[in-house]
Tab-separated table of C-alpha atoms in Angstrom:
chain	number	residue	atom	x	y	z
A	107	MET	CA	70.818	175.310	64.129
A	108	ASP	CA	70.406	177.084	60.812
A	109	ASP	CA	67.641	176.694	58.260
A	110	THR	CA	69.476	173.944	56.435
A	111	GLY	CA	69.965	171.885	59.553
A	112	GLY	CA	73.660	172.718	59.944
A	113	SER	CA	74.994	173.536	63.376
A	114	PHE	CA	76.334	176.902	64.398
A	115	VAL	CA	79.598	177.243	66.227
A	116	ALA	CA	79.206	180.523	68.072
A	117	VAL	CA	80.647	180.272	71.514
A	118	ARG	CA	80.278	183.078	73.942
A	119	ARG	CA	77.534	185.443	74.976
A	120	ILE	CA	78.423	188.804	76.506
A	121	SER	CA	75.823	190.541	78.613
A	122	GLN	CA	75.942	193.913	80.320
A	123	SER	CA	76.005	194.316	84.060
A	124	ILE	CA	74.177	197.142	85.807
A	125	ASP	CA	77.297	199.322	85.725
A	126	GLY	CA	77.734	198.711	81.998
A	127	SER	CA	80.720	196.392	82.206
A	128	ASN	CA	80.880	193.209	80.178
A	129	ILE	CA	80.109	189.916	81.860
A	130	SER	CA	81.309	186.880	79.933
A	131	HIS	CA	79.549	183.580	80.284
A	132	SER	CA	81.202	180.221	79.735
A	133	PRO	CA	81.312	179.496	76.031
A	134	SER	CA	79.058	176.867	74.589
A	135	VAL	CA	80.830	175.453	71.577
A	136	ALA	CA	78.670	173.489	69.206
A	137	GLY	CA	79.232	171.892	65.837
A	138	SER	CA	81.930	169.671	64.430
A	139	ALA	CA	85.578	170.036	63.522
A	140	ALA	CA	84.363	171.209	60.117
A	141	TRP	CA	84.296	174.730	61.575
A	142	ILE	CA	88.079	174.806	61.434
A	143	GLY	CA	88.083	173.513	57.884
A	144	ARG	CA	85.543	176.102	56.762
A	145	GLY	CA	87.584	178.879	58.282
A	146	LEU	CA	90.845	177.692	56.827
A	147	SER	CA	89.627	176.986	53.336
A	148	CYS	CA	88.273	180.486	53.077
A	149	VAL	CA	91.271	182.188	54.625
A	150	CYS	CA	94.152	180.244	53.179
A	151	ALA	CA	93.061	179.076	49.770
A	152	GLN	CA	93.106	182.549	48.346
A	153	GLY	CA	94.318	182.989	44.780
A	154	ARG	CA	97.616	181.168	44.527
A	155	GLU	CA	99.401	183.956	42.757
A	156	ASN	CA	102.389	182.986	44.887
A	157	ASP	CA	102.923	180.136	42.456
A	158	THR	CA	103.874	182.610	39.724
A	159	HIS	CA	106.494	184.336	41.853
A	160	PRO	CA	110.163	183.339	41.742
A	161	SER	CA	111.594	181.625	44.782
A	162	PHE	CA	114.122	183.392	46.993
A	163	ASP	CA	117.520	181.905	47.704
A	164	LEU	CA	118.311	181.198	51.334
A	165	THR	CA	121.500	181.471	53.320
A	166	PRO	CA	122.647	178.220	54.950
A	167	ALA	CA	121.467	179.554	58.328
A	168	GLN	CA	118.020	180.433	56.953
A	169	GLU	CA	117.701	177.053	55.263
A	170	GLU	CA	118.567	175.258	58.501
A	171	CYS	CA	116.043	177.312	60.466
A	172	LEU	CA	113.327	176.687	57.869
A	173	GLN	CA	113.948	172.948	57.946
A	174	ARG	CA	113.798	172.949	61.738
A	175	LEU	CA	110.473	174.789	61.641
A	176	GLN	CA	109.158	172.430	58.962
A	177	ARG	CA	109.933	169.483	61.220
A	178	ARG	CA	107.845	171.126	63.934
A	179	ILE	CA	105.005	171.678	61.484
A	180	GLU	CA	105.013	168.013	60.466
A	181	ILE	CA	104.379	166.769	64.018
A	182	SER	CA	100.779	165.751	64.580
A	183	TYR	CA	99.234	166.010	68.013
A	184	ASP	CA	99.412	162.566	69.635
A	185	SER	CA	97.084	162.121	72.592
A	186	SER	CA	99.145	159.106	73.743
A	187	ASN	CA	102.436	161.047	73.820
A	188	PRO	CA	103.329	162.070	77.403
A	189	ASP	CA	105.070	165.240	76.204
A	190	HIS	CA	101.978	166.275	74.284
A	191	GLN	CA	99.776	165.478	77.262
A	192	ASN	CA	101.986	167.578	79.541
A	193	ALA	CA	101.906	170.484	77.096
A	194	LEU	CA	98.109	170.358	77.075
A	195	ARG	CA	97.987	170.335	80.872
A	196	SER	CA	100.405	173.260	80.935
A	197	LEU	CA	98.099	175.178	78.611
A	198	TRP	CA	95.192	174.622	80.974
A	199	ASP	CA	97.245	175.719	83.989
A	200	ALA	CA	98.320	178.884	82.166
A	201	ALA	CA	94.782	179.667	81.032
A	202	PHE	CA	93.004	178.909	84.299
A	203	PRO	CA	95.535	179.088	87.157
A	204	GLY	CA	94.182	177.579	90.323
A	205	GLU	CA	91.343	175.733	88.586
A	206	GLN	CA	91.837	171.973	88.685
A	207	LEU	CA	91.560	170.122	85.389
A	208	HIS	CA	89.587	166.911	85.757
A	209	GLY	CA	91.020	165.206	82.692
A	210	LEU	CA	92.495	165.652	79.239
A	211	VAL	CA	89.049	164.735	77.973
A	212	SER	CA	86.630	166.927	79.904
A	213	GLU	CA	83.749	169.313	79.384
A	214	GLN	CA	86.000	171.926	81.012
A	215	TRP	CA	87.888	172.403	77.744
A	216	LYS	CA	84.881	174.146	76.242
A	217	GLU	CA	85.641	177.045	78.599
A	218	MET	CA	88.741	177.706	76.482
A	219	GLY	CA	86.873	177.594	73.209
A	220	TRP	CA	87.480	174.044	72.023
A	221	GLN	CA	84.610	172.539	70.078
A	222	GLY	CA	84.153	169.569	72.349
A	223	LYS	CA	85.489	167.910	75.453
A	224	ASP	CA	88.575	166.500	73.674
A	225	PRO	CA	90.921	169.200	72.307
A	226	SER	CA	92.905	166.602	70.344
A	227	THR	CA	90.138	166.491	67.737
A	228	ASP	CA	90.693	170.195	66.991
A	229	PHE	CA	94.483	169.943	66.742
A	230	ARG	CA	94.090	168.005	63.508
A	231	GLY	CA	93.776	171.374	61.785
A	232	GLY	CA	97.130	172.673	62.986
A	233	GLY	CA	99.158	169.865	64.515
A	234	PHE	CA	101.200	169.930	67.690
A	235	ILE	CA	102.721	173.279	66.744
A	236	SER	CA	99.313	174.923	67.222
A	237	LEU	CA	99.385	173.787	70.850
A	238	GLU	CA	102.958	175.029	71.189
A	239	ASN	CA	101.864	178.401	69.786
A	240	LEU	CA	99.054	178.756	72.322
A	241	LEU	CA	101.338	177.746	75.177
A	242	PHE	CA	104.042	180.197	74.065
A	243	PHE	CA	101.444	182.959	73.941
A	244	ALA	CA	100.158	182.119	77.418
A	245	GLN	CA	103.646	182.047	78.926
A	246	LYS	CA	105.278	185.013	77.166
A	247	PHE	CA	102.343	187.428	77.002
A	248	PRO	CA	100.018	186.317	79.806
A	249	LYS	CA	98.050	189.564	79.979
A	250	SER	CA	97.274	189.648	76.256
A	251	PHE	CA	96.491	185.931	76.360
A	252	GLN	CA	94.030	186.372	79.210
A	253	ASP	CA	92.503	189.456	77.607
A	254	LEU	CA	91.704	187.455	74.470
A	255	LEU	CA	90.656	184.293	76.285
A	256	LEU	CA	88.236	186.146	78.546
A	257	LYS	CA	87.261	188.751	75.918
A	258	ARG	CA	88.119	191.585	78.268
A	259	GLU	CA	88.679	194.376	75.759
A	260	GLY	CA	86.298	196.337	73.599
A	261	VAL	CA	82.613	195.998	72.848
A	262	ARG	CA	82.159	192.304	72.179
A	263	SER	CA	79.708	190.557	69.907
A	264	ALA	CA	76.820	188.611	71.392
A	265	TRP	CA	78.320	185.629	69.551
A	266	GLU	CA	82.088	185.525	69.800
A	267	TYR	CA	84.733	183.466	67.998
A	268	PRO	CA	85.945	180.419	69.967
A	269	PHE	CA	89.340	181.377	71.385
A	270	ALA	CA	91.187	178.057	71.103
A	271	VAL	CA	89.803	177.085	67.701
A	272	ALA	CA	90.660	180.550	66.401
A	273	GLY	CA	94.196	179.920	67.595
A	274	VAL	CA	94.432	176.751	65.506
A	275	ASN	CA	93.145	178.702	62.507
A	276	ILE	CA	95.855	181.311	63.016
A	277	THR	CA	98.616	178.702	63.079
A	278	PHE	CA	97.382	177.198	59.834
A	279	MET	CA	96.930	180.591	58.198
A	280	LEU	CA	100.505	181.625	59.011
A	281	ILE	CA	101.909	178.394	57.596
A	282	GLN	CA	100.020	179.012	54.364
A	283	MET	CA	100.709	182.743	54.164
A	284	LEU	CA	104.450	182.296	54.644
A	285	ASP	CA	104.532	179.204	52.398
A	286	LEU	CA	106.486	177.359	55.067
A	287	GLU	CA	106.061	173.915	53.568
A	288	ALA	CA	107.931	174.929	50.407
A	289	ALA	CA	111.679	174.396	50.033
A	290	LYS	CA	112.170	178.131	49.458
A	291	PRO	CA	109.932	181.151	50.081
A	292	ARG	CA	108.039	182.400	47.046
A	293	THR	CA	106.917	185.745	48.412
A	294	ILE	CA	108.721	188.751	49.856
A	295	ALA	CA	106.759	188.316	53.094
A	296	GLY	CA	107.963	184.722	53.396
A	297	ALA	CA	111.552	185.684	52.654
A	298	THR	CA	111.388	188.518	55.176
A	299	PHE	CA	110.080	186.158	57.843
A	300	LEU	CA	112.938	183.711	57.277
A	301	LYS	CA	115.398	186.550	57.819
A	302	PHE	CA	113.803	187.073	61.234
A	303	LEU	CA	113.701	183.336	61.916
A	304	ALA	CA	117.445	183.032	61.369
A	305	GLU	CA	117.934	185.607	64.134
A	306	ASN	CA	115.267	184.296	66.495
A	307	GLN	CA	114.254	180.618	66.632
A	308	SER	CA	110.982	181.622	68.324
A	309	ALA	CA	110.030	183.963	65.481
A	310	PHE	CA	107.100	181.833	64.344
A	311	ASP	CA	105.672	181.657	67.866
A	312	LEU	CA	106.151	185.401	68.302
A	313	LEU	CA	104.486	186.160	64.969
A	314	TYR	CA	101.605	183.945	66.100
A	315	CYS	CA	101.102	186.113	69.200
A	316	ILE	CA	101.208	189.286	67.123
A	317	THR	CA	98.719	187.831	64.647
A	318	PHE	CA	96.263	186.676	67.318
A	319	LYS	CA	96.205	190.112	68.912
A	320	LEU	CA	95.916	191.783	65.498
A	321	MET	CA	93.036	189.490	64.565
A	322	ASP	CA	91.147	190.475	67.714
A	323	GLN	CA	91.744	194.154	66.996
A	324	GLN	CA	90.364	193.660	63.484
A	325	TRP	CA	87.400	191.783	64.970
A	326	LEU	CA	86.576	194.677	67.264
A	327	SER	CA	87.116	197.416	64.685
A	328	MET	CA	84.805	195.614	62.244
A	329	GLY	CA	82.169	194.968	64.923
A	330	ALA	CA	82.262	191.357	63.730
A	331	SER	CA	80.225	188.388	64.834
A	332	TYR	CA	81.146	184.737	64.328
A	333	MET	CA	79.643	184.648	60.840
A	334	GLU	CA	82.279	187.211	59.785
A	335	PHE	CA	85.227	185.250	61.165
A	336	ASN	CA	86.595	184.409	57.712
A	337	VAL	CA	86.347	188.052	56.647
A	338	VAL	CA	88.270	189.102	59.751
A	339	MET	CA	90.962	186.490	59.078
A	340	LYS	CA	91.406	187.717	55.512
A	341	SER	CA	91.739	191.287	56.746
A	342	THR	CA	94.259	190.162	59.372
A	343	ARG	CA	96.307	188.334	56.774
A	344	ASN	CA	96.362	191.350	54.460
A	345	GLN	CA	97.441	193.671	57.266
A	346	LEU	CA	100.165	191.284	58.399
A	347	GLU	CA	101.522	190.861	54.868
A	348	ASN	CA	101.646	194.638	54.466
A	349	GLU	CA	103.572	195.021	57.714
A	350	LEU	CA	106.085	192.355	56.683
A	351	LEU	CA	106.752	194.373	53.522
A	352	LEU	CA	107.712	197.528	55.415
A	353	ALA	CA	111.256	198.630	54.698
A	354	ASP	CA	114.212	198.617	57.091
A	355	MET	CA	112.771	196.230	59.685
A	356	THR	CA	115.343	194.148	61.507
A	357	CYS	CA	113.109	192.086	63.820
A	358	LEU	CA	109.474	191.193	64.463
A	359	GLU	CA	109.383	193.526	67.437
A	360	GLU	CA	109.476	196.384	64.922
A	361	LEU	CA	106.192	195.368	63.310
A	362	PRO	CA	103.542	198.023	64.092
A	363	SER	CA	101.169	195.367	65.449
A	364	TYR	CA	103.738	194.126	67.965
A	365	SER	CA	102.823	197.150	70.086
A	366	LEU	CA	99.386	195.584	70.647
A	367	LEU	CA	100.922	192.918	72.876
A	368	THR	CA	101.293	193.335	76.632
A	369	ARG	CA	102.936	191.002	79.093
């Protein structure tokens, strides 16, 4: 609790063992869903200079792919939808193989970095696609996913960012950065992404994985703690935009930060 009576949302302590290795303790996520809102408002509501940029024309294939992605973005997480429930269970199984989940509403979810025992309350910040992004990450790049979930790499802060909630922030940030809710892209980065999307329908999910790993690298290089999360997200966004502006790229796998991922 801070001096004004607000609640902190730091989640994970890292202590040192006798041999100097990191020992992670189960995260204790406190606070309300406002943590997501605070992070997003700071990261995504940067100066809307995009509004002064001309829009970019799309090919029919790019327009179709954008509309398909926009339909995904519009889907809210529905805790009564069996498909959504199954996706959430699959995420747990991928994150903690062999550990039985006692329910879709359970204190166990805090181990993944959700703010409470019901992850559905956190999905309001990113919709069902934020769950799909996490599940894609867990299935396609399991080593990188586990490294981030368990904070295996680098010298960690005593107070770490909550893994799952950070993931929702990343989904929302990418939607805003790429201006995906607009009829046409209004930035070169957005237009470049749609070129990749037309070639790979999983491009958004793949860019999510790249961004998550890049964000953690920025976190470590800055020696950040949870109070600097917004600063780290801004730095991540700037780096990602710069990489999308590199010349002669034909796919997301050619982004420099893609090399951070391991399967």
